[in-house]
């Protein structure tokens, strides 16, 4: 049962993939990771990883989606059958769906914080508040299961509504007005940051390459971030790729996605650090950068409550265009596999995700550190969920690279990659050797027992093993 649904416009895949890529990862995670890891050097590693690993895997994942023309789970089933490869590769679809499901459950809770701050800033309740008071108000938000739950519900329901309306009426038409609007808001916020903040300090922080600031940990974080920000390894891109027109160039599209995603992260970084430095604060504030440091800056600066509110609208919008791409792979699978209608499938997926989201909600209050449940398990449920996705994401990326690089038939790949021969070879080399090696490093760093340089060493062994196995067992003769 193949779905022959295709996006109405040739450019929609690009729009949808950028919508998926640009999200909390760009606006919240990228700036604070850059801040914690010394700015420029982190960004350089990040950019190199995007080029050498991110883009090749992005091409591979889109290719698998388009070649399968089904939801990731059913598409991988089809591809393994039509290529006579091991059934084991179907794990790509299942792991992706599982990761998408788990990520959405906490992504929605965090995006909900932005709803809270939109209200706080627009209503002027932060005007003239002291830094301590603003820090405390974030603490109060986290301490309130009721508030977190309300925002989580609102956010996930809004996302579900869009996907429930279908890929044309919901996703496609939603993105057609949301994406330009979000870009416009980003320009306004950037303009404001440059005018009232210290853009010079922001630029020199982001573009001075001081390698002494960069630890191995920072290096690996930059690689992990390049995965998260491009939405790789979670079936999101594969699900959207299933609706991509056969005429659109994979290479050009993937490069455009990566370039736009990186530019937006940098623009957000300049805006945020200009405001933070302009108010005399430090870069290395960690995850609280957006929800504590930035509101403090907005509370001090002229016009800050309005512009701050506008900024958080941007955060909510960017998060919605990402979360719909997390719903799509699972919902499309439920429709295909069980023949349910789309609204019912989305309803099921979103309700189950909402329920799992409670674990994240309670992680900040009734199950937080110091409570009995935390002592029982040693970490909060949120930490556990995040850890699982940090494993599934690179593992999915690794398998996607290996499957597209080694197991797919040459005809299939050549058919999909109708770009000129030189680039094809480059892509194949990156996806066969460089990407898997790099991803294995990232993956192994998430294993708590593997420390320091042991991870790269084990990674190399795994990769050599995988290549040997790939040559022997995976390639179809
Ligand atoms: N790329 C999104 C972001 O930067 C997060 C995401 C990951 C979305 C995976 C979909 C799939 O926020």
Tab-separated table of C-alpha atoms and ligand atoms in Angstrom:
chain	number	residue	atom	x	y	z
A	1	UNK	CA	0.000	0.000	0.000
A	2	UNK	CA	2.061	2.909	-1.181
A	3	UNK	CA	1.045	6.483	-0.711
A	4	UNK	CA	1.314	8.467	-3.864
A	5	UNK	CA	0.857	11.744	-2.079
A	6	UNK	CA	3.237	14.461	-3.272
A	7	UNK	CA	3.632	18.043	-2.064
A	8	UNK	CA	1.623	20.462	-4.198
A	9	UNK	CA	4.674	22.611	-4.951
A	10	UNK	CA	8.166	21.582	-5.898
A	11	UNK	CA	9.630	23.839	-3.240
A	12	UNK	CA	7.488	22.553	-0.385
A	13	UNK	CA	9.943	19.897	0.719
A	14	UNK	CA	12.567	22.593	1.208
A	15	UNK	CA	10.099	24.741	3.127
A	16	UNK	CA	8.970	21.830	5.288
A	17	UNK	CA	12.485	20.603	5.973
A	18	UNK	CA	13.650	24.085	6.934
A	19	UNK	CA	10.594	24.342	9.163
A	20	UNK	CA	11.587	21.094	10.806
A	21	UNK	CA	15.245	22.032	11.098
A	22	UNK	CA	14.760	25.509	12.508
A	23	UNK	CA	13.458	25.226	16.036
A	24	UNK	CA	14.485	25.238	19.665
A	25	UNK	CA	17.773	23.782	18.460
A	26	UNK	CA	18.640	27.017	16.655
A	27	UNK	CA	17.140	29.568	18.998
A	28	UNK	CA	17.736	27.992	22.385
A	29	UNK	CA	20.283	25.177	22.206
A	30	UNK	CA	22.761	26.530	19.666
A	31	UNK	CA	23.359	29.885	21.388
A	32	UNK	CA	23.793	28.363	24.844
A	33	UNK	CA	26.082	25.601	23.629
A	34	UNK	CA	28.178	28.156	21.736
A	35	UNK	CA	28.179	30.282	24.879
A	36	UNK	CA	29.344	27.446	27.103
A	37	UNK	CA	31.980	26.261	24.642
A	38	UNK	CA	33.821	29.427	23.788
A	39	UNK	CA	31.929	30.760	20.763
A	40	UNK	CA	33.912	30.777	17.505
A	41	UNK	CA	35.807	27.517	17.862
A	42	UNK	CA	32.578	25.692	18.648
A	43	UNK	CA	30.917	27.235	15.613
A	44	UNK	CA	33.769	26.248	13.342
A	45	UNK	CA	33.563	22.586	14.389
A	46	UNK	CA	29.804	22.764	14.062
A	47	UNK	CA	30.017	24.167	10.528
A	48	UNK	CA	32.578	21.583	9.420
A	49	UNK	CA	30.413	18.775	10.821
A	50	UNK	CA	27.349	20.142	9.057
A	51	UNK	CA	29.246	20.048	5.770
A	52	UNK	CA	31.028	16.726	6.100
A	53	UNK	CA	28.455	14.729	8.039
A	54	UNK	CA	25.173	16.614	8.296
A	55	UNK	CA	24.603	17.299	4.604
A	56	UNK	CA	25.555	13.785	3.407
A	57	UNK	CA	23.213	12.175	5.947
A	58	UNK	CA	20.508	14.709	5.157
A	59	UNK	CA	20.775	13.669	1.498
A	60	UNK	CA	20.733	9.995	2.509
A	61	UNK	CA	17.682	10.357	4.731
A	62	UNK	CA	15.734	12.309	2.106
A	63	UNK	CA	16.757	9.752	-0.493
A	64	UNK	CA	15.448	6.876	1.632
A	65	UNK	CA	12.184	8.744	2.158
A	66	UNK	CA	11.681	9.446	-1.515
A	67	UNK	CA	12.757	5.986	-2.655
A	68	UNK	CA	10.375	4.392	-0.140
A	69	UNK	CA	7.466	6.814	-0.691
A	70	UNK	CA	5.910	5.672	2.579
A	71	UNK	CA	6.118	6.490	6.271
A	72	UNK	CA	9.635	5.723	7.599
A	73	UNK	CA	8.630	2.378	9.134
A	74	UNK	CA	6.763	1.100	6.075
A	75	UNK	CA	9.260	2.701	3.698
A	76	UNK	CA	12.181	0.855	5.277
A	77	UNK	CA	10.194	-2.370	5.135
A	78	UNK	CA	9.634	-1.792	1.428
A	79	UNK	CA	13.269	-0.906	0.725
A	80	UNK	CA	14.685	-3.891	2.587
A	81	UNK	CA	12.300	-6.182	0.737
A	82	UNK	CA	12.861	-4.689	-2.702
A	83	UNK	CA	16.631	-4.786	-2.172
A	84	UNK	CA	16.751	-8.195	-0.565
A	85	UNK	CA	18.794	-6.881	2.343
A	86	UNK	CA	18.669	-7.944	5.968
A	87	UNK	CA	15.438	-7.149	7.796
A	88	UNK	CA	17.583	-5.613	10.498
A	89	UNK	CA	17.718	-2.346	8.566
A	90	UNK	CA	14.049	-1.829	9.380
A	91	UNK	CA	15.329	-0.699	12.751
A	92	UNK	CA	15.972	2.648	11.057
A	93	UNK	CA	12.227	3.206	10.744
A	94	UNK	CA	11.316	1.928	14.188
A	95	UNK	CA	14.094	3.740	16.000
A	96	UNK	CA	13.284	6.936	14.173
A	97	UNK	CA	9.640	6.727	15.132
A	98	UNK	CA	10.535	5.973	18.748
A	99	UNK	CA	12.948	8.892	18.872
A	100	UNK	CA	10.424	11.249	17.281
A	101	UNK	CA	7.831	10.184	19.820
A	102	UNK	CA	10.106	10.704	22.807
A	103	UNK	CA	11.543	13.990	21.568
A	104	UNK	CA	8.103	15.443	20.942
A	105	UNK	CA	7.088	14.580	24.512
A	106	UNK	CA	9.712	16.883	26.023
A	107	UNK	CA	10.101	19.337	23.130
A	108	UNK	CA	6.485	20.299	23.729
A	109	UNK	CA	7.076	20.962	27.428
A	110	UNK	CA	10.073	23.206	26.713
A	111	UNK	CA	8.259	25.030	23.907
A	112	UNK	CA	5.514	25.595	26.469
A	113	UNK	CA	7.924	27.700	28.537
A	114	UNK	CA	8.064	30.094	25.592
A	115	UNK	CA	4.271	30.490	25.769
A	116	UNK	CA	4.672	31.515	29.406
A	117	UNK	CA	7.344	34.093	28.560
A	118	UNK	CA	5.349	35.514	25.679
A	119	UNK	CA	2.608	36.299	28.169
A	120	UNK	CA	4.988	37.650	30.809
A	121	UNK	CA	6.723	40.013	28.394
A	122	UNK	CA	3.685	41.311	26.500
A	123	UNK	CA	1.791	41.933	29.714
A	124	UNK	CA	4.707	44.017	30.979
A	125	UNK	CA	4.969	42.041	34.188
A	126	UNK	CA	8.740	41.830	33.849
A	127	UNK	CA	9.173	45.590	33.345
A	128	UNK	CA	11.783	46.849	35.749
A	129	UNK	CA	11.975	43.496	37.536
A	130	UNK	CA	15.339	42.693	39.095
A	131	UNK	CA	17.547	39.924	37.736
A	132	UNK	CA	16.885	37.872	40.850
A	133	UNK	CA	13.152	38.249	40.528
A	134	UNK	CA	13.292	37.076	36.913
A	135	UNK	CA	15.438	34.100	37.862
A	136	UNK	CA	12.952	33.247	40.618
A	137	UNK	CA	10.024	33.488	38.242
A	138	UNK	CA	11.594	30.825	36.028
A	139	UNK	CA	11.983	28.669	39.125
A	140	UNK	CA	8.343	29.272	39.993
A	141	UNK	CA	7.254	28.222	36.520
A	142	UNK	CA	9.203	24.963	36.763
A	143	UNK	CA	7.843	24.328	40.241
A	144	UNK	CA	4.262	24.476	39.003
A	145	UNK	CA	3.040	21.243	37.403
A	146	UNK	CA	-0.289	22.916	36.615
A	147	UNK	CA	1.260	25.716	34.558
A	148	UNK	CA	3.677	23.417	32.741
A	149	UNK	CA	0.882	21.036	31.953
A	150	UNK	CA	-1.354	23.789	30.590
A	151	UNK	CA	1.320	25.057	28.212
A	152	UNK	CA	2.363	21.555	27.190
A	153	UNK	CA	-1.263	20.760	26.355
A	154	UNK	CA	-1.742	23.954	24.353
A	155	UNK	CA	1.420	23.444	22.367
A	156	UNK	CA	0.951	19.801	21.499
A	157	UNK	CA	-2.721	20.349	20.617
A	158	UNK	CA	-1.853	23.173	18.231
A	159	UNK	CA	0.784	21.025	16.533
A	160	UNK	CA	-1.589	18.078	16.306
A	161	UNK	CA	-4.269	20.257	14.761
A	162	UNK	CA	-1.990	21.241	11.884
A	163	UNK	CA	-0.908	17.675	11.120
A	164	UNK	CA	-4.456	16.401	11.562
A	165	UNK	CA	-5.629	18.675	8.762
A	166	UNK	CA	-3.476	16.708	6.347
A	167	UNK	CA	-0.231	17.254	4.500
A	168	UNK	CA	-1.741	19.746	2.046
A	169	UNK	CA	-4.383	21.630	4.008
A	170	UNK	CA	-2.509	21.458	7.296
A	171	UNK	CA	1.251	21.164	6.959
A	172	UNK	CA	1.781	22.699	3.545
A	173	UNK	CA	-0.551	25.653	3.843
A	174	UNK	CA	0.444	26.270	7.455
A	175	UNK	CA	4.113	26.446	6.537
A	176	UNK	CA	3.491	28.710	3.569
A	177	UNK	CA	2.546	31.602	5.803
A	178	UNK	CA	4.341	30.659	9.013
A	179	UNK	CA	7.837	30.394	7.563
A	180	UNK	CA	7.994	33.863	5.978
A	181	UNK	CA	6.368	35.346	9.069
A	182	UNK	CA	8.958	33.724	11.326
A	183	UNK	CA	11.792	34.937	9.146
A	184	UNK	CA	10.415	38.466	9.268
A	185	UNK	CA	10.201	38.320	13.059
A	186	UNK	CA	13.786	37.099	13.248
A	187	UNK	CA	14.893	40.070	11.129
A	188	UNK	CA	13.023	42.443	13.437
A	189	UNK	CA	14.581	40.888	16.541
A	190	UNK	CA	18.023	40.975	14.944
A	191	UNK	CA	17.558	44.620	13.974
A	192	UNK	CA	16.496	45.416	17.514
A	193	UNK	CA	19.443	43.497	18.974
A	194	UNK	CA	21.877	45.392	16.756
A	195	UNK	CA	20.287	48.744	17.631
A	196	UNK	CA	19.986	48.513	21.378
A	197	UNK	CA	22.513	45.783	22.157
A	198	UNK	CA	26.234	45.284	21.664
A	199	UNK	CA	26.455	43.670	18.238
A	200	UNK	CA	30.234	44.156	18.040
A	201	UNK	CA	30.789	42.084	21.161
A	202	UNK	CA	28.361	39.437	19.877
A	203	UNK	CA	30.146	39.168	16.531
A	204	UNK	CA	33.595	38.960	18.032
A	205	UNK	CA	32.393	36.323	20.493
A	206	UNK	CA	30.817	34.203	17.762
A	207	UNK	CA	33.555	34.577	15.173
A	208	UNK	CA	36.805	34.595	17.126
A	209	UNK	CA	38.329	31.164	16.849
A	210	UNK	CA	39.973	30.547	20.169
A	211	UNK	CA	40.731	26.871	20.219
A	212	UNK	CA	41.938	26.837	23.816
A	213	UNK	CA	38.313	27.274	24.835
A	214	UNK	CA	37.242	24.084	23.160
A	215	UNK	CA	37.294	20.791	25.048
A	216	UNK	CA	36.812	17.351	23.518
A	217	UNK	CA	33.402	17.468	25.142
A	218	UNK	CA	32.624	20.736	23.346
A	219	UNK	CA	33.794	19.240	20.093
A	220	UNK	CA	31.455	16.286	20.471
A	221	UNK	CA	28.626	18.575	21.539
A	222	UNK	CA	29.077	20.562	18.343
A	223	UNK	CA	28.708	17.351	16.361
A	224	UNK	CA	25.656	16.269	18.317
A	225	UNK	CA	24.104	19.674	17.806
A	226	UNK	CA	24.598	19.495	14.054
A	227	UNK	CA	22.452	16.349	14.074
A	228	UNK	CA	19.740	17.707	16.257
A	229	UNK	CA	19.487	20.974	14.391
A	230	UNK	CA	19.110	19.279	10.986
A	231	UNK	CA	16.423	16.955	12.421
A	232	UNK	CA	18.443	13.911	11.381
A	233	UNK	CA	17.914	10.283	12.320
A	234	UNK	CA	14.343	10.678	13.524
A	235	UNK	CA	12.283	9.858	10.505
A	236	UNK	CA	11.117	13.468	10.257
A	237	UNK	CA	13.089	14.214	7.115
A	238	UNK	CA	12.344	10.750	5.747
A	239	UNK	CA	8.608	11.277	6.220
A	240	UNK	CA	8.699	14.634	4.437
A	241	UNK	CA	10.985	13.188	1.746
A	242	UNK	CA	8.301	10.615	0.935
A	243	UNK	CA	6.183	13.462	-0.458
A	244	UNK	CA	9.032	15.112	-2.356
A	245	UNK	CA	8.741	15.549	-6.104
A	246	UNK	CA	11.027	13.191	-8.050
A	247	UNK	CA	12.347	16.105	-10.075
A	248	UNK	CA	13.748	18.089	-7.186
A	249	UNK	CA	17.527	17.811	-6.730
A	250	UNK	CA	18.495	16.123	-3.484
A	251	UNK	CA	21.927	17.691	-3.295
A	252	UNK	CA	20.850	21.262	-3.922
A	253	UNK	CA	17.928	20.953	-1.550
A	254	UNK	CA	20.014	19.472	1.260
A	255	UNK	CA	22.671	22.152	0.910
A	256	UNK	CA	20.000	24.863	0.964
A	257	UNK	CA	18.436	23.421	4.123
A	258	UNK	CA	21.781	23.300	5.900
A	259	UNK	CA	22.770	26.804	4.813
A	260	UNK	CA	19.464	28.372	5.835
A	261	UNK	CA	19.424	26.480	9.137
A	262	UNK	CA	22.954	27.608	9.968
A	263	UNK	CA	22.306	31.208	8.952
A	264	UNK	CA	19.244	31.320	11.159
A	265	UNK	CA	21.158	29.878	14.110
A	266	UNK	CA	23.863	32.523	13.590
A	267	UNK	CA	21.335	35.347	13.252
A	268	UNK	CA	19.639	34.203	16.440
A	269	UNK	CA	23.057	33.947	18.094
A	270	UNK	CA	24.010	37.496	17.107
A	271	UNK	CA	20.655	38.878	18.285
A	272	UNK	CA	20.740	37.029	21.604
A	273	UNK	CA	24.377	37.764	22.459
A	274	UNK	CA	24.070	41.400	21.389
A	275	UNK	CA	21.230	41.785	23.897
A	276	UNK	CA	22.974	39.766	26.606
A	277	UNK	CA	26.331	41.583	26.268
A	278	UNK	CA	24.572	44.920	25.859
A	279	UNK	CA	23.050	44.410	29.309
A	280	UNK	CA	26.453	43.594	30.783
A	281	UNK	CA	25.893	39.851	31.232
A	282	UNK	CA	28.024	36.815	30.407
A	283	UNK	CA	27.744	34.298	27.576
A	284	UNK	CA	28.204	31.063	29.482
A	285	UNK	CA	24.795	30.824	31.117
A	286	UNK	CA	23.792	27.333	30.019
A	287	UNK	CA	20.215	26.304	29.258
A	288	UNK	CA	18.912	29.288	31.225
A	289	UNK	CA	20.284	31.620	28.541
A	290	UNK	CA	16.948	32.009	26.808
A	291	UNK	CA	14.606	31.751	29.759
A	292	UNK	CA	16.495	33.736	32.388
A	293	UNK	CA	19.350	35.779	30.937
A	294	UNK	CA	17.480	36.993	27.875
A	295	UNK	CA	14.335	38.047	29.771
A	296	UNK	CA	16.600	39.973	32.156
A	297	UNK	CA	18.027	41.805	29.147
A	298	UNK	CA	14.558	42.456	27.717
A	299	UNK	CA	13.345	43.780	31.070
A	300	UNK	CA	16.130	46.374	31.092
A	301	UNK	CA	16.217	47.509	27.504
A	302	UNK	CA	13.949	50.155	25.949
A	303	UNK	CA	10.971	48.558	24.221
A	304	UNK	CA	12.148	45.231	25.599
A	305	UNK	CA	8.788	43.944	26.757
A	306	UNK	CA	7.234	44.263	23.297
A	307	UNK	CA	10.260	42.990	21.393
A	308	UNK	CA	10.797	40.264	23.957
A	309	UNK	CA	7.222	39.131	23.489
A	310	UNK	CA	7.736	39.138	19.741
A	311	UNK	CA	10.908	37.083	20.179
A	312	UNK	CA	9.074	34.421	22.169
A	313	UNK	CA	6.345	34.266	19.524
A	314	UNK	CA	9.169	33.403	17.134
A	315	UNK	CA	10.326	30.652	19.473
A	316	UNK	CA	6.819	29.172	19.687
A	317	UNK	CA	6.327	29.331	15.909
A	318	UNK	CA	9.699	27.786	15.115
A	319	UNK	CA	9.022	25.042	17.656
A	320	UNK	CA	5.609	24.288	16.108
A	321	UNK	CA	7.042	23.895	12.600
A	322	UNK	CA	9.516	21.403	14.109
A	323	UNK	CA	7.045	19.510	16.228
A	324	UNK	CA	4.711	18.869	13.297
A	325	UNK	CA	7.615	17.068	11.629
A	326	UNK	CA	7.881	14.838	14.693
A	327	UNK	CA	4.181	13.951	14.558
A	328	UNK	CA	4.127	13.186	10.825
A	329	UNK	CA	6.313	10.023	10.728
A	330	UNK	CA	4.351	8.269	13.463
A	331	UNK	CA	0.917	9.477	12.340
A	332	UNK	CA	1.592	8.492	8.719
A	333	UNK	CA	2.604	5.029	9.922
A	334	UNK	CA	-0.610	4.581	11.912
A	335	UNK	CA	-2.633	5.620	8.861
A	336	UNK	CA	-0.791	3.205	6.560
A	337	UNK	CA	-0.545	0.259	8.876
A	338	UNK	CA	-3.961	0.314	10.543
A	339	UNK	CA	-5.986	2.154	7.928
A	340	UNK	CA	-7.190	4.733	10.430
A	341	UNK	CA	-8.140	8.206	9.312
A	342	UNK	CA	-5.478	10.882	9.677
A	343	UNK	CA	-7.238	12.877	12.423
A	344	UNK	CA	-7.666	9.702	14.488
A	345	UNK	CA	-4.046	8.670	13.906
A	346	UNK	CA	-2.779	12.103	14.902
A	347	UNK	CA	-5.098	12.111	17.904
A	348	UNK	CA	-3.671	8.801	19.099
A	349	UNK	CA	-0.073	9.824	18.586
A	350	UNK	CA	-0.491	13.205	20.214
A	351	UNK	CA	-2.442	11.863	23.203
A	352	UNK	CA	0.163	9.218	23.899
A	353	UNK	CA	2.916	11.795	23.549
A	354	UNK	CA	1.078	14.177	25.827
A	355	UNK	CA	0.913	11.431	28.441
A	356	UNK	CA	4.637	10.737	28.184
A	357	UNK	CA	5.188	14.496	28.431
A	358	UNK	CA	3.871	14.318	32.007
A	359	UNK	CA	7.119	12.586	32.939
A	360	UNK	CA	9.020	15.685	31.806
A	361	UNK	CA	6.558	18.032	33.496
A	362	UNK	CA	6.989	16.251	36.830
A	363	UNK	CA	10.766	16.050	36.429
A	364	UNK	CA	10.976	19.732	37.344
A	365	UNK	CA	8.821	19.553	40.453
A	366	UNK	CA	7.329	16.499	42.151
A	367	UNK	CA	9.973	14.145	40.741
A	368	UNK	CA	12.829	16.658	40.811
A	369	UNK	CA	16.199	16.222	42.460
A	370	UNK	CA	15.908	15.611	46.169
A	371	UNK	CA	12.512	13.925	45.897
A	372	UNK	CA	12.091	10.243	46.677
A	373	UNK	CA	11.552	9.182	43.083
A	374	UNK	CA	14.735	10.949	42.021
A	375	UNK	CA	16.680	9.229	44.766
A	376	UNK	CA	15.202	5.926	43.708
A	377	UNK	CA	16.334	6.196	40.084
A	378	UNK	CA	19.318	8.502	40.397
A	379	UNK	CA	18.092	10.812	37.670
A	380	UNK	CA	14.899	12.488	36.587
A	381	UNK	CA	12.632	10.944	33.948
A	382	UNK	CA	13.434	13.909	31.700
A	383	UNK	CA	17.142	13.080	31.911
A	384	UNK	CA	16.373	9.472	31.038
A	385	UNK	CA	14.263	10.449	28.018
A	386	UNK	CA	16.883	12.880	26.805
A	387	UNK	CA	19.557	10.251	27.209
A	388	UNK	CA	17.568	7.733	25.173
A	389	UNK	CA	17.145	10.196	22.311
A	390	UNK	CA	20.820	11.113	22.466
A	391	UNK	CA	21.504	7.457	21.766
A	392	UNK	CA	18.767	6.890	19.182
A	393	UNK	CA	19.530	10.005	17.150
A	394	UNK	CA	23.159	9.304	16.215
A	395	UNK	CA	22.475	5.585	15.981
A	396	UNK	CA	19.705	6.292	13.470
A	397	UNK	CA	22.010	8.614	11.542
A	398	UNK	CA	24.745	5.998	11.510
A	399	UNK	CA	22.429	3.314	10.155
A	400	UNK	CA	20.967	5.684	7.567
A	401	UNK	CA	24.458	6.514	6.309
A	402	UNK	CA	25.483	2.852	6.183
A	403	UNK	CA	22.258	1.718	4.534
A	404	UNK	CA	22.303	4.435	1.866
A	405	UNK	CA	26.057	4.089	1.383
A	406	UNK	CA	26.419	0.325	1.282
A	407	UNK	CA	23.137	-1.554	1.111
A	408	UNK	CA	21.119	0.324	-1.494
A	409	UNK	CA	21.651	-0.746	-5.087
A	410	UNK	CA	23.671	1.524	-7.304
A	411	UNK	CA	20.775	1.935	-9.764
A	412	UNK	CA	18.462	3.123	-7.027
A	413	UNK	CA	20.978	5.646	-5.734
A	414	UNK	CA	21.918	6.881	-9.182
A	415	UNK	CA	18.250	7.277	-10.046
A	416	UNK	CA	17.627	9.401	-6.972
A	417	UNK	CA	20.872	11.356	-7.179
A	418	UNK	CA	20.543	12.630	-10.711
A	419	UNK	CA	23.196	15.220	-9.924
A	420	UNK	CA	26.424	15.201	-11.857
A	421	UNK	CA	28.834	12.366	-11.381
A	422	UNK	CA	31.565	14.217	-9.491
A	423	UNK	CA	29.263	15.125	-6.621
A	424	UNK	CA	27.849	11.674	-6.524
A	425	UNK	CA	31.275	10.224	-5.753
A	426	UNK	CA	31.929	12.841	-3.095
A	427	UNK	CA	28.599	12.118	-1.443
A	428	UNK	CA	29.145	8.387	-1.543
A	429	UNK	CA	32.593	8.673	-0.008
A	430	UNK	CA	31.303	10.902	2.799
A	431	UNK	CA	28.306	8.737	3.528
A	432	UNK	CA	30.277	5.483	3.412
A	433	UNK	CA	33.299	6.439	5.468
A	434	UNK	CA	33.415	9.894	6.973
A	435	UNK	CA	29.860	10.220	8.281
A	436	UNK	CA	29.704	6.797	9.987
A	437	UNK	CA	33.052	7.335	11.671
A	438	UNK	CA	32.104	10.769	12.916
A	439	UNK	CA	28.705	9.633	14.104
A	440	UNK	CA	30.188	6.689	15.960
A	441	UNK	CA	32.287	9.143	17.981
A	442	UNK	CA	29.248	11.189	18.898
A	443	UNK	CA	27.302	8.087	19.720
A	444	UNK	CA	29.963	6.637	21.991
A	445	UNK	CA	30.312	9.828	23.930
A	446	UNK	CA	26.754	9.355	25.135
A	447	UNK	CA	27.797	6.107	26.806
A	448	UNK	CA	28.629	7.134	30.361
A	449	UNK	CA	31.230	4.438	30.846
A	450	UNK	CA	33.206	5.454	27.783
A	451	UNK	CA	35.486	8.321	28.646
A	452	UNK	CA	37.718	10.712	26.767
A	453	UNK	CA	39.701	9.341	23.889
A	454	UNK	CA	38.533	5.776	24.393
A	455	UNK	CA	35.352	6.639	22.513
A	456	UNK	CA	37.028	7.542	19.227
A	457	UNK	CA	39.147	4.403	19.451
A	458	UNK	CA	36.166	2.111	19.954
A	459	UNK	CA	34.363	4.044	17.239
A	460	UNK	CA	37.107	3.294	14.748
A	461	UNK	CA	36.953	-0.413	15.560
A	462	UNK	CA	33.177	-0.462	15.139
A	463	UNK	CA	33.391	1.307	11.820
A	464	UNK	CA	36.009	-1.009	10.400
A	465	UNK	CA	33.862	-3.923	11.540
A	466	UNK	CA	30.784	-2.381	9.953
A	467	UNK	CA	32.554	-1.884	6.644
A	468	UNK	CA	33.722	-5.449	6.559
A	469	UNK	CA	30.243	-6.638	7.421
A	470	UNK	CA	28.807	-4.189	4.912
A	471	UNK	CA	30.928	-5.527	2.130
A	472	UNK	CA	30.165	-9.113	2.993
A	473	UNK	CA	26.537	-9.200	4.041
A	474	UNK	CA	24.730	-6.044	3.152
A	475	UNK	CA	25.509	-5.272	-0.427
A	476	UNK	CA	23.156	-6.771	-2.883
A	477	UNK	CA	24.929	-8.582	-5.668
B	1	LIG	N1	15.735	20.429	14.369
B	1	LIG	C1	14.829	20.816	15.411
B	1	LIG	C2	15.413	21.984	16.148
B	1	LIG	O1	16.462	22.462	15.822
B	1	LIG	C3	14.566	19.696	16.363
B	1	LIG	C4	14.078	18.474	15.699
B	1	LIG	C5	14.799	17.347	15.749
B	1	LIG	C6	12.899	18.491	14.975
B	1	LIG	C7	14.386	16.221	15.094
B	1	LIG	C8	12.474	17.367	14.311
B	1	LIG	C9	13.218	16.222	14.350
B	1	LIG	O2	14.820	22.442	17.081
